[in-house]
mmCIF file of C-alpha atoms and ligand atoms in Angstrom:
data_model
loop_
_atom_site.group_PDB
_atom_site.id
_atom_site.type_symbol
_atom_site.label_atom_id
_atom_site.label_comp_id
_atom_site.label_asym_id
_atom_site.label_seq_id
_atom_site.Cartn_x
_atom_site.Cartn_y
_atom_site.Cartn_z
ATOM 1 C CA MET A 28 0.000 0.000 0.000
ATOM 2 C CA GLU A 29 3.075 2.215 -0.171
ATOM 3 C CA LYS A 30 2.392 5.667 -1.638
ATOM 4 C CA THR A 31 -1.263 5.821 -0.619
ATOM 5 C CA CYS A 32 0.308 7.663 2.286
ATOM 6 C CA LYS A 33 2.032 10.831 1.038
ATOM 7 C CA LYS A 34 1.874 13.301 3.870
ATOM 8 C CA ILE A 35 1.899 12.600 7.592
ATOM 9 C CA GLY A 36 1.518 14.747 10.679
ATOM 10 C CA VAL A 37 3.356 14.395 13.976
ATOM 11 C CA LEU A 38 2.299 15.850 17.317
ATOM 12 C CA THR A 39 3.039 15.574 21.009
ATOM 13 C CA SER A 40 0.265 15.875 23.563
ATOM 14 C CA GLY A 41 -0.289 15.685 27.325
ATOM 15 C CA GLY A 42 2.616 15.865 29.773
ATOM 16 C CA ASP A 43 5.976 16.169 28.046
ATOM 17 C CA ALA A 44 8.655 13.506 28.493
ATOM 18 C CA PRO A 45 12.394 13.484 27.805
ATOM 19 C CA GLY A 46 12.960 11.650 24.528
ATOM 20 C CA MET A 47 9.927 13.067 22.732
ATOM 21 C CA ASN A 48 12.287 15.077 20.529
ATOM 22 C CA CYS A 49 14.111 11.888 19.523
ATOM 23 C CA ALA A 50 10.781 10.378 18.477
ATOM 24 C CA ILE A 51 9.856 13.492 16.454
ATOM 25 C CA ARG A 52 13.250 13.345 14.757
ATOM 26 C CA ALA A 53 12.904 9.644 13.965
ATOM 27 C CA VAL A 54 9.417 10.109 12.505
ATOM 28 C CA THR A 55 10.601 13.033 10.385
ATOM 29 C CA ARG A 56 13.814 11.468 9.141
ATOM 30 C CA LEU A 57 12.365 8.073 8.219
ATOM 31 C CA ALA A 58 9.285 9.591 6.604
ATOM 32 C CA ILE A 59 11.422 11.901 4.447
ATOM 33 C CA GLN A 60 13.637 8.985 3.432
ATOM 34 C CA LYS A 61 10.520 7.110 2.376
ATOM 35 C CA GLY A 62 9.432 10.045 0.207
ATOM 36 C CA LEU A 63 6.741 11.393 2.538
ATOM 37 C CA GLN A 64 6.071 14.980 3.477
ATOM 38 C CA VAL A 65 6.013 15.678 7.215
ATOM 39 C CA VAL A 66 3.829 18.255 8.923
ATOM 40 C CA GLY A 67 4.808 19.268 12.454
ATOM 41 C CA ILE A 68 1.598 19.939 14.387
ATOM 42 C CA TYR A 69 2.467 22.407 17.158
ATOM 43 C CA ASN A 70 0.840 22.384 20.597
ATOM 44 C CA GLY A 71 -0.868 18.980 20.458
ATOM 45 C CA TYR A 72 -4.513 18.503 19.516
ATOM 46 C CA ASP A 73 -5.188 22.157 20.235
ATOM 47 C CA GLY A 74 -2.668 23.068 17.527
ATOM 48 C CA LEU A 75 -4.355 20.644 15.156
ATOM 49 C CA LEU A 76 -7.627 22.523 15.594
ATOM 50 C CA LYS A 77 -5.861 25.855 15.128
ATOM 51 C CA GLU A 78 -3.937 24.561 12.081
ATOM 52 C CA ASN A 79 -0.714 25.406 13.831
ATOM 53 C CA PHE A 80 1.357 23.553 11.210
ATOM 54 C CA LYS A 81 4.842 23.770 9.790
ATOM 55 C CA GLU A 82 6.452 21.418 7.323
ATOM 56 C CA LEU A 83 9.422 19.618 8.879
ATOM 57 C CA LYS A 84 12.525 18.989 6.774
ATOM 58 C CA GLU A 85 15.595 16.956 7.735
ATOM 59 C CA ARG A 86 17.414 19.968 9.228
ATOM 60 C CA ASP A 87 14.411 21.109 11.280
ATOM 61 C CA VAL A 88 14.997 18.160 13.576
ATOM 62 C CA SER A 89 18.780 18.552 13.844
ATOM 63 C CA SER A 90 20.413 18.826 17.258
ATOM 64 C CA ILE A 91 17.227 18.207 19.222
ATOM 65 C CA MET A 92 17.994 14.688 20.481
ATOM 66 C CA ASN A 93 19.771 15.852 23.600
ATOM 67 C CA HIS A 94 17.059 18.319 24.623
ATOM 68 C CA GLY A 95 14.280 17.513 27.062
ATOM 69 C CA GLY A 96 10.743 18.794 26.486
ATOM 70 C CA THR A 97 9.204 18.742 23.022
ATOM 71 C CA MET A 98 10.109 21.030 20.128
ATOM 72 C CA LEU A 99 6.496 20.705 18.954
ATOM 73 C CA TYR A 100 5.209 21.893 22.343
ATOM 74 C CA THR A 101 2.243 20.261 24.006
ATOM 75 C CA SER A 102 -1.173 20.935 25.533
ATOM 76 C CA ARG A 103 -4.247 19.264 26.982
ATOM 77 C CA SER A 104 -7.250 20.261 24.813
ATOM 78 C CA ASP A 105 -10.866 20.006 25.980
ATOM 79 C CA ARG A 106 -12.364 21.292 22.723
ATOM 80 C CA PHE A 107 -10.763 18.418 20.803
ATOM 81 C CA LYS A 108 -12.680 15.888 22.927
ATOM 82 C CA SER A 109 -16.106 17.078 21.669
ATOM 83 C CA THR A 110 -17.747 15.593 18.547
ATOM 84 C CA GLU A 111 -17.640 19.027 16.985
ATOM 85 C CA GLY A 112 -13.909 19.329 17.705
ATOM 86 C CA LEU A 113 -13.158 15.884 16.302
ATOM 87 C CA GLU A 114 -15.160 16.525 13.132
ATOM 88 C CA GLN A 115 -13.338 19.788 12.664
ATOM 89 C CA ALA A 116 -9.958 18.102 13.212
ATOM 90 C CA ALA A 117 -10.785 15.421 10.616
ATOM 91 C CA GLU A 118 -11.901 18.086 8.127
ATOM 92 C CA ILE A 119 -8.638 19.982 8.680
ATOM 93 C CA CYS A 120 -6.626 16.805 8.031
ATOM 94 C CA ARG A 121 -8.554 16.170 4.806
ATOM 95 C CA ARG A 122 -8.067 19.755 3.650
ATOM 96 C CA HIS A 123 -4.324 19.625 4.316
ATOM 97 C CA GLU A 124 -4.170 16.148 2.734
ATOM 98 C CA ILE A 125 -2.673 14.664 5.910
ATOM 99 C CA ASP A 126 -2.951 10.901 5.434
ATOM 100 C CA GLY A 127 -2.101 9.901 8.988
ATOM 101 C CA ILE A 128 -0.752 11.254 12.263
ATOM 102 C CA VAL A 129 1.863 9.960 14.670
ATOM 103 C CA THR A 130 0.638 10.993 18.113
ATOM 104 C CA ILE A 131 3.270 10.909 20.846
ATOM 105 C CA GLY A 132 2.045 10.924 24.450
ATOM 106 C CA GLY A 133 0.318 8.931 27.167
ATOM 107 C CA ASP A 134 -3.108 7.366 27.636
ATOM 108 C CA GLY A 135 -4.952 10.693 27.139
ATOM 109 C CA THR A 136 -3.143 11.151 23.836
ATOM 110 C CA PHE A 137 -4.156 7.647 22.760
ATOM 111 C CA ARG A 138 -7.795 8.370 23.655
ATOM 112 C CA GLY A 139 -7.610 11.379 21.339
ATOM 113 C CA ALA A 140 -5.971 9.272 18.625
ATOM 114 C CA ALA A 141 -8.633 6.545 18.908
ATOM 115 C CA ASP A 142 -11.385 9.177 18.580
ATOM 116 C CA LEU A 143 -9.703 10.714 15.559
ATOM 117 C CA VAL A 144 -9.425 7.276 13.925
ATOM 118 C CA GLU A 145 -13.211 6.948 14.356
ATOM 119 C CA HIS A 146 -13.510 10.160 12.339
ATOM 120 C CA GLY A 147 -11.444 8.731 9.498
ATOM 121 C CA VAL A 148 -7.897 9.893 10.283
ATOM 122 C CA PRO A 149 -5.350 7.064 10.659
ATOM 123 C CA CYS A 150 -3.313 7.492 13.853
ATOM 124 C CA ILE A 151 -0.353 5.636 15.305
ATOM 125 C CA GLY A 152 0.334 6.176 19.009
ATOM 126 C CA VAL A 153 3.868 6.330 20.371
ATOM 127 C CA PRO A 154 4.010 5.998 24.180
ATOM 128 C CA GLY A 155 5.750 9.075 25.552
ATOM 129 C CA THR A 156 5.215 9.608 29.281
ATOM 130 C CA ILE A 157 7.460 9.418 32.312
ATOM 131 C CA ASP A 158 4.785 7.378 34.140
ATOM 132 C CA ASN A 159 5.332 3.999 32.400
ATOM 133 C CA ASP A 160 1.611 3.359 32.785
ATOM 134 C CA ILE A 161 0.795 2.013 29.320
ATOM 135 C CA ALA A 162 0.130 -1.690 29.847
ATOM 136 C CA VAL A 163 1.115 -3.007 26.425
ATOM 137 C CA THR A 164 4.660 -1.650 26.523
ATOM 138 C CA ASP A 165 7.519 -2.668 28.802
ATOM 139 C CA ALA A 166 8.748 0.933 28.804
ATOM 140 C CA THR A 167 7.489 4.360 27.790
ATOM 141 C CA ILE A 168 9.689 7.124 26.419
ATOM 142 C CA GLY A 169 10.892 9.334 29.290
ATOM 143 C CA PHE A 170 10.522 6.784 32.079
ATOM 144 C CA ASP A 171 14.230 5.926 32.163
ATOM 145 C CA THR A 172 15.308 9.587 32.191
ATOM 146 C CA ALA A 173 12.849 10.505 34.938
ATOM 147 C CA MET A 174 14.201 7.670 37.080
ATOM 148 C CA SER A 175 17.782 8.760 36.435
ATOM 149 C CA THR A 176 16.853 12.248 37.630
ATOM 150 C CA VAL A 177 15.271 10.807 40.775
ATOM 151 C CA VAL A 178 18.389 8.705 41.413
ATOM 152 C CA GLU A 179 20.658 11.731 41.025
ATOM 153 C CA LEU A 180 18.564 13.792 43.447
ATOM 154 C CA VAL A 181 18.186 11.010 46.012
ATOM 155 C CA ASP A 182 21.946 10.333 45.964
ATOM 156 C CA LYS A 183 22.459 13.982 46.900
ATOM 157 C CA ILE A 184 19.850 13.935 49.632
ATOM 158 C CA ARG A 185 21.374 10.776 51.029
ATOM 159 C CA ASP A 186 24.757 12.519 51.499
ATOM 160 C CA THR A 187 23.254 15.074 53.826
ATOM 161 C CA CYS A 188 21.049 12.486 55.556
ATOM 162 C CA GLU A 189 24.172 10.469 56.351
ATOM 163 C CA SER A 190 26.005 13.499 57.774
ATOM 164 C CA HIS A 191 23.083 14.512 59.989
ATOM 165 C CA ALA A 192 21.638 11.047 60.764
ATOM 166 C CA ARG A 193 18.320 11.939 59.158
ATOM 167 C CA CYS A 194 15.517 10.479 57.119
ATOM 168 C CA ASN A 195 14.166 12.034 53.939
ATOM 169 C CA VAL A 196 10.796 11.152 52.517
ATOM 170 C CA VAL A 197 10.678 12.066 48.827
ATOM 171 C CA GLU A 198 7.628 12.209 46.594
ATOM 172 C CA VAL A 199 8.020 11.224 42.962
ATOM 173 C CA MET A 200 5.645 11.454 39.999
ATOM 174 C CA GLY A 201 3.864 8.656 38.153
ATOM 175 C CA ARG A 202 0.237 9.687 38.477
ATOM 176 C CA ARG A 203 -1.455 6.463 39.710
ATOM 177 C CA ALA A 204 1.512 4.238 38.813
ATOM 178 C CA GLY A 205 4.272 3.437 41.292
ATOM 179 C CA ASP A 206 6.846 2.425 38.664
ATOM 180 C CA ILE A 207 9.151 5.433 39.095
ATOM 181 C CA ALA A 208 9.065 5.050 42.892
ATOM 182 C CA ILE A 209 9.760 1.314 42.875
ATOM 183 C CA SER A 210 12.669 1.215 40.415
ATOM 184 C CA SER A 211 14.341 4.330 41.771
ATOM 185 C CA ALA A 212 13.999 2.906 45.296
ATOM 186 C CA ILE A 213 15.934 -0.160 44.148
ATOM 187 C CA ALA A 214 18.548 1.987 42.423
ATOM 188 C CA THR A 215 19.108 4.207 45.473
ATOM 189 C CA GLY A 216 18.877 1.537 48.144
ATOM 190 C CA ALA A 217 15.871 3.267 49.687
ATOM 191 C CA THR A 218 14.408 1.835 52.889
ATOM 192 C CA ALA A 219 10.940 1.669 51.336
ATOM 193 C CA ALA A 220 8.864 2.471 48.283
ATOM 194 C CA VAL A 221 5.334 3.485 49.211
ATOM 195 C CA VAL A 222 2.977 3.188 46.255
ATOM 196 C CA ARG A 223 -0.759 3.070 45.620
ATOM 197 C CA GLU A 224 -0.595 -0.488 44.261
ATOM 198 C CA TYR A 225 0.429 -2.262 47.497
ATOM 199 C CA ARG A 226 -0.696 -2.129 51.097
ATOM 200 C CA PHE A 227 1.607 -0.122 53.295
ATOM 201 C CA ASP A 228 2.013 -0.908 56.981
ATOM 202 C CA GLU A 229 3.649 2.073 58.645
ATOM 203 C CA ASP A 230 4.260 0.178 61.918
ATOM 204 C CA VAL A 231 6.357 -2.397 60.070
ATOM 205 C CA LEU A 232 8.385 0.438 58.514
ATOM 206 C CA PHE A 233 8.869 2.240 61.842
ATOM 207 C CA GLU A 234 10.065 -0.972 63.502
ATOM 208 C CA LYS A 235 12.464 -1.684 60.657
ATOM 209 C CA MET A 236 13.892 1.836 60.936
ATOM 210 C CA ARG A 237 14.269 1.634 64.730
ATOM 211 C CA LYS A 238 16.164 -1.654 64.397
ATOM 212 C CA ALA A 239 18.407 -0.343 61.618
ATOM 213 C CA LYS A 240 19.151 2.800 63.645
ATOM 214 C CA LYS A 241 20.214 0.650 66.611
ATOM 215 C CA ASN A 242 22.371 -1.301 64.186
ATOM 216 C CA GLY A 243 24.227 1.877 63.191
ATOM 217 C CA LYS A 244 22.309 3.001 60.110
ATOM 218 C CA ARG A 245 22.344 6.806 59.812
ATOM 219 C CA ASN A 246 20.547 7.660 56.568
ATOM 220 C CA PHE A 247 17.032 6.685 55.562
ATOM 221 C CA ILE A 248 15.306 7.344 52.257
ATOM 222 C CA ILE A 249 11.599 6.619 51.770
ATOM 223 C CA ILE A 250 10.279 7.072 48.227
ATOM 224 C CA VAL A 251 6.567 7.814 48.008
ATOM 225 C CA SER A 252 4.657 7.786 44.755
ATOM 226 C CA GLU A 253 2.303 10.734 44.137
ATOM 227 C CA GLY A 254 -0.481 8.165 43.656
ATOM 228 C CA LYS A 255 -0.684 7.926 47.472
ATOM 229 C CA GLY A 256 -2.361 11.313 47.447
ATOM 230 C CA LYS A 257 -1.624 14.923 48.356
ATOM 231 C CA HIS A 258 0.328 15.533 51.563
ATOM 232 C CA PHE A 259 0.803 11.797 52.225
ATOM 233 C CA GLY A 260 4.601 12.137 52.093
ATOM 234 C CA GLU A 261 4.709 15.189 54.354
ATOM 235 C CA ALA A 262 2.513 13.461 56.922
ATOM 236 C CA LEU A 263 4.622 10.313 56.731
ATOM 237 C CA ALA A 264 7.812 12.274 57.474
ATOM 238 C CA GLU A 265 6.166 13.652 60.619
ATOM 239 C CA GLN A 266 4.947 10.201 61.675
ATOM 240 C CA ILE A 267 8.409 8.712 61.162
ATOM 241 C CA GLU A 268 10.002 11.361 63.345
ATOM 242 C CA ALA A 269 7.417 10.833 66.081
ATOM 243 C CA ALA A 270 7.654 7.026 65.994
ATOM 244 C CA THR A 271 11.406 6.571 65.596
ATOM 245 C CA GLY A 272 13.014 9.757 66.888
ATOM 246 C CA ILE A 273 14.843 10.096 63.554
ATOM 247 C CA ASN A 274 14.803 13.665 62.314
ATOM 248 C CA SER A 275 12.834 13.542 59.042
ATOM 249 C CA ASN A 276 12.450 15.912 56.103
ATOM 250 C CA PHE A 277 10.180 15.879 53.086
ATOM 251 C CA ALA A 278 10.989 16.767 49.468
ATOM 252 C CA LYS A 279 8.757 16.775 46.422
ATOM 253 C CA PHE A 280 10.641 16.391 43.146
ATOM 254 C CA ALA A 281 7.654 17.385 40.961
ATOM 255 C CA HIS A 282 8.299 18.631 37.413
ATOM 256 C CA VAL A 283 12.083 18.439 37.692
ATOM 257 C CA GLN A 284 11.510 14.788 36.771
ATOM 258 C CA ARG A 285 9.958 15.751 33.439
ATOM 259 C CA GLY A 286 12.915 17.744 32.132
ATOM 260 C CA GLY A 287 16.524 17.231 31.189
ATOM 261 C CA SER A 288 18.525 15.501 28.527
ATOM 262 C CA PRO A 289 17.176 12.025 27.743
ATOM 263 C CA THR A 290 19.218 8.969 28.664
ATOM 264 C CA LEU A 291 20.697 6.653 26.068
ATOM 265 C CA ALA A 292 17.902 4.136 26.709
ATOM 266 C CA ASP A 293 15.205 6.752 26.048
ATOM 267 C CA ARG A 294 16.943 8.076 22.931
ATOM 268 C CA VAL A 295 17.215 4.614 21.421
ATOM 269 C CA LEU A 296 13.686 3.605 22.438
ATOM 270 C CA ALA A 297 12.213 6.821 21.022
ATOM 271 C CA THR A 298 14.117 6.431 17.761
ATOM 272 C CA ARG A 299 12.993 2.829 17.349
ATOM 273 C CA MET A 300 9.396 3.675 18.199
ATOM 274 C CA GLY A 301 9.224 6.776 15.993
ATOM 275 C CA ALA A 302 10.567 4.829 13.016
ATOM 276 C CA ALA A 303 8.156 1.947 13.665
ATOM 277 C CA ALA A 304 5.216 4.371 13.707
ATOM 278 C CA VAL A 305 6.067 5.590 10.194
ATOM 279 C CA GLU A 306 6.385 1.982 8.992
ATOM 280 C CA GLU A 307 2.884 1.312 10.350
ATOM 281 C CA LEU A 308 1.387 4.219 8.399
ATOM 282 C CA LEU A 309 3.241 3.131 5.270
ATOM 283 C CA ALA A 310 1.871 -0.381 5.689
ATOM 284 C CA GLY A 311 -1.623 1.118 5.641
ATOM 285 C CA ASN A 312 -2.318 0.540 9.329
ATOM 286 C CA ALA A 313 -4.668 3.052 10.850
ATOM 287 C CA LYS A 314 -5.013 2.513 14.585
ATOM 288 C CA ARG A 315 -2.021 1.044 16.323
ATOM 289 C CA VAL A 316 0.107 1.753 19.363
ATOM 290 C CA ILE A 317 3.842 1.098 19.180
ATOM 291 C CA ALA A 318 5.166 -0.954 22.098
ATOM 292 C CA LEU A 319 8.311 -2.549 23.458
ATOM 293 C CA GLN A 320 7.768 -6.183 24.411
ATOM 294 C CA ASN A 321 10.688 -8.367 25.480
ATOM 295 C CA THR A 322 13.206 -6.124 23.684
ATOM 296 C CA LYS A 323 11.219 -6.185 20.424
ATOM 297 C CA ILE A 324 9.291 -3.271 18.938
ATOM 298 C CA VAL A 325 5.757 -4.395 18.133
ATOM 299 C CA SER A 326 2.420 -2.752 17.453
ATOM 300 C CA VAL A 327 -0.925 -3.310 19.142
ATOM 301 C CA ASP A 328 -4.432 -2.207 18.178
ATOM 302 C CA ILE A 329 -5.231 1.100 19.974
ATOM 303 C CA ALA A 330 -8.540 -0.190 21.369
ATOM 304 C CA GLU A 331 -6.816 -3.317 22.697
ATOM 305 C CA SER A 332 -4.136 -1.158 24.310
ATOM 306 C CA GLN A 333 -6.871 0.922 25.956
ATOM 307 C CA LEU A 334 -8.595 -2.192 27.256
ATOM 308 C CA ALA A 335 -5.323 -3.464 28.752
ATOM 309 C CA ASP A 336 -4.819 -0.055 30.406
ATOM 310 C CA ALA A 337 -8.357 -0.101 31.799
ATOM 311 C CA ILE A 338 -7.849 -3.605 33.210
ATOM 312 C CA MET A 339 -4.552 -2.536 34.770
ATOM 313 C CA LYS A 340 -6.076 0.639 36.227
ATOM 314 C CA ASN A 341 -9.237 -1.155 37.370
ATOM 315 C CA THR A 342 -11.449 1.116 35.290
ATOM 316 C CA ALA A 343 -12.740 -1.446 32.768
ATOM 317 C CA THR A 344 -16.547 -1.480 32.547
ATOM 318 C CA PRO A 345 -18.799 -4.368 31.327
ATOM 319 C CA GLU A 346 -19.631 -2.242 28.234
ATOM 320 C CA MET A 347 -15.944 -2.076 27.397
ATOM 321 C CA PHE A 348 -15.540 -5.845 27.557
ATOM 322 C CA GLU A 349 -18.579 -6.325 25.269
ATOM 323 C CA LYS A 350 -16.691 -4.713 22.403
ATOM 324 C CA PHE A 351 -13.926 -7.344 22.382
ATOM 325 C CA SER A 352 -13.643 -11.016 21.496
ATOM 326 C CA PRO A 353 -12.804 -13.492 24.293
ATOM 327 C CA GLU A 354 -9.327 -13.958 22.719
ATOM 328 C CA VAL A 355 -8.511 -10.241 22.940
ATOM 329 C CA ILE A 356 -9.810 -10.040 26.516
ATOM 330 C CA GLU A 357 -7.702 -13.038 27.507
ATOM 331 C CA ARG A 358 -4.633 -11.565 25.817
ATOM 332 C CA CYS A 359 -5.108 -8.257 27.665
ATOM 333 C CA LYS A 360 -5.599 -9.987 31.007
ATOM 334 C CA ALA A 361 -2.488 -12.106 30.456
ATOM 335 C CA ARG A 362 -0.464 -9.030 29.534
ATOM 336 C CA VAL A 363 -1.627 -7.148 32.635
ATOM 337 C CA ALA A 364 -0.864 -10.175 34.829
ATOM 338 C CA GLU A 365 2.651 -10.254 33.386
ATOM 339 C CA VAL A 366 3.190 -6.519 33.994
ATOM 340 C CA GLU A 367 1.846 -6.786 37.553
ATOM 341 C CA ALA A 368 4.009 -9.804 38.382
ATOM 342 C CA LYS A 369 7.113 -7.964 37.207
ATOM 343 C CA LYS A 370 6.184 -4.891 39.233
ATOM 344 C CA LYS A 371 5.558 -6.948 42.375
ATOM 345 C CA GLN A 372 8.900 -8.687 41.988
ATOM 346 C CA LEU A 373 10.660 -5.307 41.855
ATOM 347 C CA TYR A 374 8.624 -4.015 44.799
ATOM 348 C CA ASP A 375 9.618 -7.006 46.922
ATOM 349 C CA LEU A 376 13.280 -6.433 46.065
ATOM 350 C CA VAL A 377 13.188 -2.933 47.612
ATOM 351 C CA ASP A 378 12.331 -4.442 50.961
ATOM 352 C CA ILE A 379 14.721 -7.390 50.708
ATOM 353 C CA MET A 380 17.678 -5.165 49.852
ATOM 354 C CA SER A 381 17.201 -2.602 52.596
ATOM 355 C CA LEU A 382 18.104 -3.603 56.113
HETATM 356 O O1 F6P B 4 1.762 12.116 33.144
HETATM 357 C C1 F6P B 4 2.946 12.744 33.459
HETATM 358 C C2 F6P B 4 2.807 13.535 34.719
HETATM 359 O O2 F6P B 4 4.048 14.174 34.982
HETATM 360 C C3 F6P B 4 2.354 12.754 35.947
HETATM 361 O O3 F6P B 4 3.408 12.010 36.531
HETATM 362 C C4 F6P B 4 1.807 13.846 36.829
HETATM 363 O O4 F6P B 4 0.832 13.335 37.696
HETATM 364 C C5 F6P B 4 1.200 14.798 35.830
HETATM 365 O O5 F6P B 4 1.824 14.531 34.580
HETATM 366 C C6 F6P B 4 1.369 16.246 36.160
HETATM 367 O O6 F6P B 4 0.685 16.985 35.208
HETATM 368 P P1 F6P B 4 0.851 18.562 34.996
HETATM 369 O O7 F6P B 4 2.132 18.784 34.258
HETATM 370 O O8 F6P B 4 -0.313 18.946 34.173
HETATM 371 O O9 F6P B 4 0.919 19.163 36.343
#
């Protein structure tokens, strides 16, 4: 079906993530090599509605790989979600002869892409979010960099905790997912990762800290995922101090985690995924999500990816299940079970490794 696709769009939407620029570059460079025209859609779906377009040539994506953020900018658009907005977006694509769009972002971006597909515009989703909360992929673009930032910051905090014999509770991002908290807790030797996914017994933690303190341990790091709710971390720091006598501080890393130069892993992942998205459009595929599964780049139907996400996030409704065959439902459940088992294994390691 090569050549039925002549012009493609590329946009980034939702929260930015380090590595998005590498994906934009990969989409642009491969598409140009394949003889396609590339339209950069600025400011996400909002920019699509405002026809905020600029043709991207090879040199327009030079020297952007090492920059965090997204050169195409990003937004969260409410107008796009309405039927009127979607119809208008599809009409704009037809008028500009855009044959398909690579949409880079998280689950909100994929919802937008799925809706746009329904209105006749082929879309390929590339998972770009620091949260790592897209069930069908082993890793999302930006996750590795965000964790590296957390590790760098925690290492610094630990130095001063050691000098002063203190504890520091730190809150990391991830929305409802505890992935950043769990892996960075392993990588920093934190005493605990406290995440929404698993029950947390503060008395067990306090006892562990009291014992370790008696045993000569001076620094304590507790990594809390933002999914635990507002002010949870601050309150926990106070409780720790009251229960253990260890002077405790709280730090929220917030948007620092979303910036900075992407790691090698994110640059390579984004390049592979961006290129794969163009291949999908060239193959005539209209509604896929690019994913990393067991080191391979694959693609999954957008609706199936959304079902897997809903199962993982416990938001799947009976009406959702009705739209899928038993095989697809089974495949999604198996995928989620695999992701959850891997996460639990990592979570258990945090505890085992910290004494
Ligand atoms: O989805 C990425 C993310 O950084 C989440 O980890 C966080 O909950 C959210 O975005 C913050 O969104 P905003 O940038 O709109 O404050």
